[in-house]
Coordinates of C-alpha atoms and ligand atoms in Angstrom, one line a residue:
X1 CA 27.5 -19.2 -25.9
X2 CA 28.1 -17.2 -22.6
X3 CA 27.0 -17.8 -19.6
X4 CA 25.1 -14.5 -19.4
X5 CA 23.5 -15.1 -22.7
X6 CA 22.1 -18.7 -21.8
X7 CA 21.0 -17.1 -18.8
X8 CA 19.0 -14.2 -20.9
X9 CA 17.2 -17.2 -23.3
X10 CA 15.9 -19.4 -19.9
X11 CA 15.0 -15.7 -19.1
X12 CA 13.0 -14.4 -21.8
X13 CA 11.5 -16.9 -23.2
X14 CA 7.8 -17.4 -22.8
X15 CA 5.7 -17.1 -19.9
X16 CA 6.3 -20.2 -18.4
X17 CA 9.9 -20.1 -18.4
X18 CA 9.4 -16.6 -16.8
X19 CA 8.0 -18.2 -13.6
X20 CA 10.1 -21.2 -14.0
X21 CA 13.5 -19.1 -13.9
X22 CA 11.9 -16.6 -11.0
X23 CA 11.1 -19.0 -8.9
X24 CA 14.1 -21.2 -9.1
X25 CA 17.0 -18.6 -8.7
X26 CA 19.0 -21.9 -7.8
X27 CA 18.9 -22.9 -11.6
X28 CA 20.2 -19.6 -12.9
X29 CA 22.8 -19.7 -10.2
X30 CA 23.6 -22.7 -11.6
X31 CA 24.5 -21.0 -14.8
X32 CA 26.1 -17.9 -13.4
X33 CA 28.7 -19.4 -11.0
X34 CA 30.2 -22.9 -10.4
X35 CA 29.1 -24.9 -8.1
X36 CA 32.2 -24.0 -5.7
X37 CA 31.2 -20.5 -5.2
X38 CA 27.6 -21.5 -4.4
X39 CA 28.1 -23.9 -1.7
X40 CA 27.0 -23.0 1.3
X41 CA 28.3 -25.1 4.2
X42 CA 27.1 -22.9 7.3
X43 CA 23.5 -22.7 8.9
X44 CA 20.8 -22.0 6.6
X45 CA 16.7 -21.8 6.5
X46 CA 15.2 -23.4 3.6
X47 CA 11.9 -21.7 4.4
X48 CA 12.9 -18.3 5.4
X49 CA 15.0 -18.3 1.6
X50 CA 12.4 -19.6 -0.1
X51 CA 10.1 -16.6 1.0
X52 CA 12.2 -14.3 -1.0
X53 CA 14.5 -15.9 -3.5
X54 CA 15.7 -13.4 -5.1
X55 CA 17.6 -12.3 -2.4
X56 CA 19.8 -15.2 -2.6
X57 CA 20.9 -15.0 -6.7
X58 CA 19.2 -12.1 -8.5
X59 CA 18.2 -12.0 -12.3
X60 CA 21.6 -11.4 -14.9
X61 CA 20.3 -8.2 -15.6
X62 CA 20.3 -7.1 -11.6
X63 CA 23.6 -5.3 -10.5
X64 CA 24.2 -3.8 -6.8
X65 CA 21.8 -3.3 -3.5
X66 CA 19.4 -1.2 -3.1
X67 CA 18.3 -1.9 0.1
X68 CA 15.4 -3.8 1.4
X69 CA 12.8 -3.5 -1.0
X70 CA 9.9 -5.3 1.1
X71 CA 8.8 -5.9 4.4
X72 CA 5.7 -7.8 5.8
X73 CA 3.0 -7.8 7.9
X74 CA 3.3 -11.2 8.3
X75 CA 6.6 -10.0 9.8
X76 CA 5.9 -7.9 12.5
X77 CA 5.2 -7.5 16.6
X78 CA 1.6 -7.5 16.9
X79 CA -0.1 -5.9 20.0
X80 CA -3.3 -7.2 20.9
X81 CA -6.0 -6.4 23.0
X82 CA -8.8 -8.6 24.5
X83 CA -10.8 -6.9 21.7
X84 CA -8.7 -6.8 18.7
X85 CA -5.2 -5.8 17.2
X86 CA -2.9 -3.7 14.8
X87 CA 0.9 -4.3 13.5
X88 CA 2.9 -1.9 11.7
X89 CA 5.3 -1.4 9.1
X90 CA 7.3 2.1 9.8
X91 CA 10.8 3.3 9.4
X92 CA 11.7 1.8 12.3
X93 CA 11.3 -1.4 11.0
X94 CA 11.6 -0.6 7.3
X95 CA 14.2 2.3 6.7
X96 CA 13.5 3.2 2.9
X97 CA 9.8 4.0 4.1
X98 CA 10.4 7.7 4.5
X99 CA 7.5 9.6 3.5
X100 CA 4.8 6.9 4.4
X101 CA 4.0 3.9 7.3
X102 CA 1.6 1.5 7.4
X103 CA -0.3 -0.5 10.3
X104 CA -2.7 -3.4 9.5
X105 CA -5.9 -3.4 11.8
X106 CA -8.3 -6.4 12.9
X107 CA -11.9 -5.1 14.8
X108 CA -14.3 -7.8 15.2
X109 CA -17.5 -6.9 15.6
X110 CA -18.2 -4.5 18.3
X111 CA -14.6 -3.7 19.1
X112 CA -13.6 0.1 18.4
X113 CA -10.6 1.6 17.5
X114 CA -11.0 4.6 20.7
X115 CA -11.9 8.2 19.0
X116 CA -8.0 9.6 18.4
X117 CA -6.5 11.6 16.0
X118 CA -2.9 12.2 14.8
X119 CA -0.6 14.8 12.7
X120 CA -0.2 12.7 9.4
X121 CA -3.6 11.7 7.5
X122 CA -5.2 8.5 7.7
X123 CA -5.5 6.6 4.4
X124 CA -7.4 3.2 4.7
X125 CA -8.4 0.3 2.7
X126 CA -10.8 -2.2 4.0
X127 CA -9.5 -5.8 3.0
X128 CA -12.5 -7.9 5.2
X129 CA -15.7 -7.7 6.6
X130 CA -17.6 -4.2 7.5
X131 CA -17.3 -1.2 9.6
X132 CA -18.5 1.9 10.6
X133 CA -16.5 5.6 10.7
X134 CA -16.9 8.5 12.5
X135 CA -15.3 11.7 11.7
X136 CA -15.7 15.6 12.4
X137 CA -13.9 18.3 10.4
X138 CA -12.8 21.9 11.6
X139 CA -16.2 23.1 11.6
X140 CA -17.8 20.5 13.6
X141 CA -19.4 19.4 10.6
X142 CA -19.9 15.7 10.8
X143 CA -18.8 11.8 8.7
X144 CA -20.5 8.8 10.1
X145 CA -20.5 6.0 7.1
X146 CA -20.3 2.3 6.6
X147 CA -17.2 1.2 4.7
X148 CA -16.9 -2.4 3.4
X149 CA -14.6 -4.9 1.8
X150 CA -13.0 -2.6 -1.5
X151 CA -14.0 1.2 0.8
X152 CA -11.5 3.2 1.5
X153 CA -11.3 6.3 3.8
X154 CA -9.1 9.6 4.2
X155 CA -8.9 11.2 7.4
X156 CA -7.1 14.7 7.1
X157 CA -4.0 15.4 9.7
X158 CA -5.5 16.5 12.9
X159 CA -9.5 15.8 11.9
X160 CA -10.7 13.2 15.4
X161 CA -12.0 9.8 13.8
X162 CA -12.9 6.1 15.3
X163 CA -13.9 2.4 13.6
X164 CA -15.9 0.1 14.9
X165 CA -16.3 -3.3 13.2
X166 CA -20.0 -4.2 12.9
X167 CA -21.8 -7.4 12.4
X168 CA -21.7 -10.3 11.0
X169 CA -17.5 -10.3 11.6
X170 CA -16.3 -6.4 11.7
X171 CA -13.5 -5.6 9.7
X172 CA -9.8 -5.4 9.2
X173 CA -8.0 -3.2 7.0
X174 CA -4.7 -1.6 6.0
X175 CA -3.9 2.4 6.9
X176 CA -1.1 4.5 5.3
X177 CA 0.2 7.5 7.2
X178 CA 1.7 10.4 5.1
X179 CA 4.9 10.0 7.6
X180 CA 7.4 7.0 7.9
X181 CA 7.8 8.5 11.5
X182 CA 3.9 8.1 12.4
X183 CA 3.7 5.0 14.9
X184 CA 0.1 3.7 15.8
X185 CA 1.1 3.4 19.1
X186 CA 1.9 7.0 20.0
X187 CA -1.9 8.7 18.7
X188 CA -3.9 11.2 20.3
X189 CA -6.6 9.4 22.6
X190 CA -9.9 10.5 24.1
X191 CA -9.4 8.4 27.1
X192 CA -5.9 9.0 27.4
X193 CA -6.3 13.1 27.1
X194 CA -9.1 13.3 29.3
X195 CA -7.6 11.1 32.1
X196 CA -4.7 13.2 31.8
X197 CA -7.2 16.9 31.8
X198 CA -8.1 17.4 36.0
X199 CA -11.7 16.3 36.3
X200 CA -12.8 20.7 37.3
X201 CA -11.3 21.5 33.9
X202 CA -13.6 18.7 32.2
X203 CA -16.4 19.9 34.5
X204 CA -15.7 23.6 33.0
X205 CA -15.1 23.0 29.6
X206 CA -18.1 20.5 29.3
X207 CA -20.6 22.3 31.6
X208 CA -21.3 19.2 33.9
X209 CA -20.1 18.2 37.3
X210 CA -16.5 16.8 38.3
X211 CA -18.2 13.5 38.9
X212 CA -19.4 12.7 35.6
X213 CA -15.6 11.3 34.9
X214 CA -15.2 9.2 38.3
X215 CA -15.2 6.3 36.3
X216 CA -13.0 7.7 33.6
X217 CA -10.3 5.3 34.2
X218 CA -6.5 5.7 33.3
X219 CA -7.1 6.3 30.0
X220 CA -5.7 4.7 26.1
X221 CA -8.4 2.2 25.5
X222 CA -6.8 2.2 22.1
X223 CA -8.5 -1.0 21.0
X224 CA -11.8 -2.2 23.4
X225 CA -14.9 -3.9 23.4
X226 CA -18.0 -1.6 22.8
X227 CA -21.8 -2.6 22.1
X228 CA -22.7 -2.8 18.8
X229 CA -23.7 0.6 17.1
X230 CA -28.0 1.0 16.1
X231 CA -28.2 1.9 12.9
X232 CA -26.4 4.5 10.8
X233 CA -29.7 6.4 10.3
X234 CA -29.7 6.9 14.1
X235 CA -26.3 7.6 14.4
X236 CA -27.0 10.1 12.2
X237 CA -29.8 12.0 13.3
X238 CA -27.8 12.5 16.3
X239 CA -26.6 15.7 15.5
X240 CA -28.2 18.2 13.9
X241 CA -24.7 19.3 12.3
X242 CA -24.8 18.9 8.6
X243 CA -22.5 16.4 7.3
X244 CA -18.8 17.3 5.6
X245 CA -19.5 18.5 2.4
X246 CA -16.6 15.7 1.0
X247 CA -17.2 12.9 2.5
X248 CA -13.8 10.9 3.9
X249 CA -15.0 7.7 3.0
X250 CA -15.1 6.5 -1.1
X251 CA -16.0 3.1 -2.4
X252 CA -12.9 2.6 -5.1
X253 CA -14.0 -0.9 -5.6
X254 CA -16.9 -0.2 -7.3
X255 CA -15.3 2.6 -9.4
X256 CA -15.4 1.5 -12.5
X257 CA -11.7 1.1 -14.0
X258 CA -9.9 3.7 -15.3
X259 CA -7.8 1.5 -17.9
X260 CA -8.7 -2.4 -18.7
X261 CA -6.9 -4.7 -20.9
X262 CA -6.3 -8.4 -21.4
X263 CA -3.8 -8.2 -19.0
X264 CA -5.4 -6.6 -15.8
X265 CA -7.0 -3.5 -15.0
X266 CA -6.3 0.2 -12.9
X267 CA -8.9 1.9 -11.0
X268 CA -7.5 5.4 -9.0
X269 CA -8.5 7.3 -5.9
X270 CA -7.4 10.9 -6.3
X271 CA -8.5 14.6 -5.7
X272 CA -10.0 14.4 -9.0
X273 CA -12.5 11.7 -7.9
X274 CA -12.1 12.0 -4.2
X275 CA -12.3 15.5 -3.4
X276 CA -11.0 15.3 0.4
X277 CA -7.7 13.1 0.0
X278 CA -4.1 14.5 0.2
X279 CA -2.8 11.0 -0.5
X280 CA -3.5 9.2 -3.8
X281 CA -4.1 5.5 -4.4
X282 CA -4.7 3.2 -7.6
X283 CA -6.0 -0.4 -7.3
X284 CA -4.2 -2.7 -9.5
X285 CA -5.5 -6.5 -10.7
X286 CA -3.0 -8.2 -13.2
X287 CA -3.5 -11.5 -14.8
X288 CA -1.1 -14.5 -14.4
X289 CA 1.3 -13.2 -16.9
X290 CA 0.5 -9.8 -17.4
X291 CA 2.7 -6.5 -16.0
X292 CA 2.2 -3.6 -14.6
X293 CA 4.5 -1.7 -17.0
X294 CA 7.8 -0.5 -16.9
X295 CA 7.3 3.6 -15.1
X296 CA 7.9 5.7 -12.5
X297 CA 6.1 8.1 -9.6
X298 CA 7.2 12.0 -10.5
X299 CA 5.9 13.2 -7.6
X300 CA 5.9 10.9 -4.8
X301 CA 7.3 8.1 -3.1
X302 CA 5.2 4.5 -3.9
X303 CA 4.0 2.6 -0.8
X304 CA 2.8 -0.9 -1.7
X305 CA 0.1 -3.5 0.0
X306 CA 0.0 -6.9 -1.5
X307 CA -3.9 -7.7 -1.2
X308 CA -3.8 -11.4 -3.3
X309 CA -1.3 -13.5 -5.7
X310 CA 2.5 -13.4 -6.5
X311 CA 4.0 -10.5 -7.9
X312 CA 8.2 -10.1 -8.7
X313 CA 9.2 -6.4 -9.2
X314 CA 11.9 -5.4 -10.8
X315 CA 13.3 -1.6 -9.4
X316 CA 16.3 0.3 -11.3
X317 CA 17.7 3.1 -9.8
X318 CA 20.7 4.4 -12.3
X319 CA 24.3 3.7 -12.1
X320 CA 23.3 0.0 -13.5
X321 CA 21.5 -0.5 -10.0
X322 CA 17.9 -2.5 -10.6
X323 CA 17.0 -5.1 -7.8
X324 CA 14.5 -7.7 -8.4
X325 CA 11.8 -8.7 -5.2
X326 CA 9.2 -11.0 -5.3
X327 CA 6.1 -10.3 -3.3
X328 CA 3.1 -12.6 -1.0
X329 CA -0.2 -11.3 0.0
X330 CA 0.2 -9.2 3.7
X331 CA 3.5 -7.8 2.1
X332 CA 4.3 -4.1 1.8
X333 CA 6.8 -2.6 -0.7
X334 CA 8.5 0.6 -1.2
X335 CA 9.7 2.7 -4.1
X336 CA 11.3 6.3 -3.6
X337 CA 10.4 8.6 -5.8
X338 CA 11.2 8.6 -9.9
X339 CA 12.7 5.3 -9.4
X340 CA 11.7 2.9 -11.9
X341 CA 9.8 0.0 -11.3
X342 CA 7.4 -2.8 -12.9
X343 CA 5.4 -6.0 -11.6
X344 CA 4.7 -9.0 -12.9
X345 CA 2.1 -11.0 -11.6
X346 CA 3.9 -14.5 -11.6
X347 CA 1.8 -16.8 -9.9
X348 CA -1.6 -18.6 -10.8
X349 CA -3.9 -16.6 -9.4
X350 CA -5.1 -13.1 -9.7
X351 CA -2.7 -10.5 -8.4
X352 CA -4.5 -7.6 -6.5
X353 CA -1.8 -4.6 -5.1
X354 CA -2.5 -1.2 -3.9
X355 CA -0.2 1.8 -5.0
X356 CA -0.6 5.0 -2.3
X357 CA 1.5 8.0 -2.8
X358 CA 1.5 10.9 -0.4
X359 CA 0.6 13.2 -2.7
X360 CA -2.6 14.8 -3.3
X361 CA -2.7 13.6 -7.3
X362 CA -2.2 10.2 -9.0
X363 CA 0.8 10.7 -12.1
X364 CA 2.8 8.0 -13.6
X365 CA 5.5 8.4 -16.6
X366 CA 5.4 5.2 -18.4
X367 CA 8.4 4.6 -20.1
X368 CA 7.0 2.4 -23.3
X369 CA 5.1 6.0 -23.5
X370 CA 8.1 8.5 -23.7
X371 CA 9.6 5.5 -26.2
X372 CA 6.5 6.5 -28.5
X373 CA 6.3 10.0 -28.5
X374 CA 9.7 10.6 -29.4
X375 CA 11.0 10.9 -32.6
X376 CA 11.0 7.8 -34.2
X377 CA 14.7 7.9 -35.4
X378 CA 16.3 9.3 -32.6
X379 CA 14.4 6.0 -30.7
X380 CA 15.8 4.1 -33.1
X381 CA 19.9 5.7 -32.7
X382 CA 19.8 4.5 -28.7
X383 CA 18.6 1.2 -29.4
X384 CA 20.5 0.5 -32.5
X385 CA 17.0 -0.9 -33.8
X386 CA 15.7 0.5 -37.7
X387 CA 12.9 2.9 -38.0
X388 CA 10.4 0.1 -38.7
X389 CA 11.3 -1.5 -35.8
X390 CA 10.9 2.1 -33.9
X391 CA 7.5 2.7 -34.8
X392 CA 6.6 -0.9 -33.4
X393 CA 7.5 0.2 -30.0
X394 CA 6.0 3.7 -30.5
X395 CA 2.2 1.7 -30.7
X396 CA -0.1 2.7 -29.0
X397 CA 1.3 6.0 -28.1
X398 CA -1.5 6.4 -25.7
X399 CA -0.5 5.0 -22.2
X400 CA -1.0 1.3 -21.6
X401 CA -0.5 0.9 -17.9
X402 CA -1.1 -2.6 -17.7
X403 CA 0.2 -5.4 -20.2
X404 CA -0.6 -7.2 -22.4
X405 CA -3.3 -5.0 -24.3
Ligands
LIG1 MN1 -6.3 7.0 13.1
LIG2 MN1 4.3 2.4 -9.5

């Protein structure tokens, strides 16, 4: 027997020896190489390996780099206020995140994140706790809302916004910006463009005296301590502006799902069922054991938030290239566009991911799909498999995004 071969039955056998053989890349190492070409005399970090181990000996079936495949949250410089704090993931830090970035966000309650706005949008999901939005479109038409744990929120390019967390603990949540370049740090600011405007211009453009902004200060407040809003009623009646007729603010987690099987389940935030968004998002929960299937993103890059569990993704890219990652909660992964990918919740627990692509629609090609919607003998002449065999792998021929049924 070859080595490759005992490799492939430790491999595919069932579940357990899954996670046994993905989370001990030492024992197929063990059967790839001998024990010569694995030593490793020089310094080393047992913890920082153990995080990803499959950067150390990949599956058999894995063949050249693709690059880093995952950063982390957990990862990153943080900056920090004496009100709360943000840390982002951005091509800077993470060069195959092209077309989106991501920052991670902590408001206690009271603390706001200053009225700014930027040229990317603003897609958010809220991971903890409560907190309340505020948003005006291009005709001054007006979003105030409460978002909670499972909420999510769109905030077109250019349209001002802010977030408050509110009681009993405020919030923190993950934003994805539809531009790798976008950096949290370099938004547009109230504070910072009015302390920046001379105070007769203000005075002018606002109809009141210079000396309402003595106390303006220097401006960038970014993150600050604020009282606690009233309630959203009042906030509300504030102005008599109606409200945006799409709201930017949609509770995905109470969506029911969109596809549900023993394995796990789906539920999507698109322009189909969040009339506002530019960027679409699904929700994923997977069983211990169950997959996220083998597919691809036609039309966008994949931007990934690990939310809860252990997840292993396997990414081919042609040429024989496929890399395989494994992923912890506060993680962020990355998948370019049409490059296929699945993920296997591995672990004991529930695994919870989002998917956000910077496009305005939600579409997946699922490749057990195409297998069953083509001919059956033409299936059958590239796998070198009979017809019988063929129309086992063409069933269901409806999409199954999540496995096993
Ligand atoms: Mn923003
Ligand atoms: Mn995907």
């Amino acid at each position: 027997m070859s080595l490759i071969s005992r490799r492939n039955m430790l491999l595919t056998g069932a579940a357990g020896g899954l996670l046994a053989t993905s989370m001990k890349p030492e024992a197929i190492a063990a059967e790839t190489y001998p024990a010569k070409a694995l030593s490793m005399p020089g310094p080393t970090s047992p913890e920082e390996a153990a995080i990803n181990p499959m950067d150390w000996q990949n599956l058999p079936t894995d063949h050249g780099n693709l690059g880093t495949l995952r950063h982390s949250f957990s990862m990153v410089h943080n900056r920090h206020t004496d009100a709360g704090w943000a840390r982002e993931v951005t091509v800077r830090n993470f060069p195959i995140s092209k077309q989106m970035a991501g920052v991670n966000m902590r408001l206690p309650a009271g603390a706001v994140r200053e009225l700014h706005w930027h040229v990317p949008s603003e897609w958010a999901y809220v991971t903890y706790g409560k907190g309340r939005i505020t948003g005006i479109d291009a005709e001054g038409r007006k979003h105030i809302s409460d978002v909670k744990e499972g909420d999510l929120w769109l905030f077109p390019g250019g349209v001002p916004h802010s977030v408050q967390g509110l009681e009993p603990d405020g919030c923190e949540f993950v934003l994805v910006f539809n531009d790798g370049n976008f950096s949290e740090d370099s938004t547009f600011g109230i504070t910072d463009y009015m302390a920046h405007t001379p105070k007769d211009v203000l005075a002018k453009n606002f109809g009141v005296p210079a000396s309402t902004f003595d106390k303006l200060g220097k401006g960038d407040l970014w993150i600050f301590n604020a009282p606690l809003p009233g309630s959203l009623a009042d906030d509300l009646a504030q102005s008599k502006q109606p409200n945006v007729p799409n709201p930017y603010a949609f509770a995905l987690l109470d969506q029911p799902p969109v596809f549900k099987s023993a394995g796990g389940s789906v539920r999507i935030a698109d322009v189909n069922n969040f009339k506002v968004t530019n960027m679409a998002a699904a929700l994923v929960e997977i069983e211990p054991g169950g997959m996220r299937e083998l597919h691809w993103h036609p039309n966008s890059d994949e931007w990934q938030y690990y939310i809860s569990g252990t997840a292993r993704m396997g990414v081919f890219k042609g040429e024989g290239k496929n890399n395989t990652v494994i992923f912890h909660p506060s993680d962020v992964g990355y998948i370019p566009q049409s490059i296929a990918h699945y993920v296997e919740n591995i672990g004991k627990d529930t695994l919870r991911f989002l998917e956000v692509f910077a496009t305005p629609e939600y579409s997946d090609v699922s490749l057990q799909s195409w297998a069953a919607n083509v001919p059956h003998e033409l299936l059958a002449a590239h796998l070198n498999i009979d017809i019988e065999t063929a129309k086992k792998l063409a069933s269901p021929q409806t999409k199954t995004p999540i496995r096993p049924l």
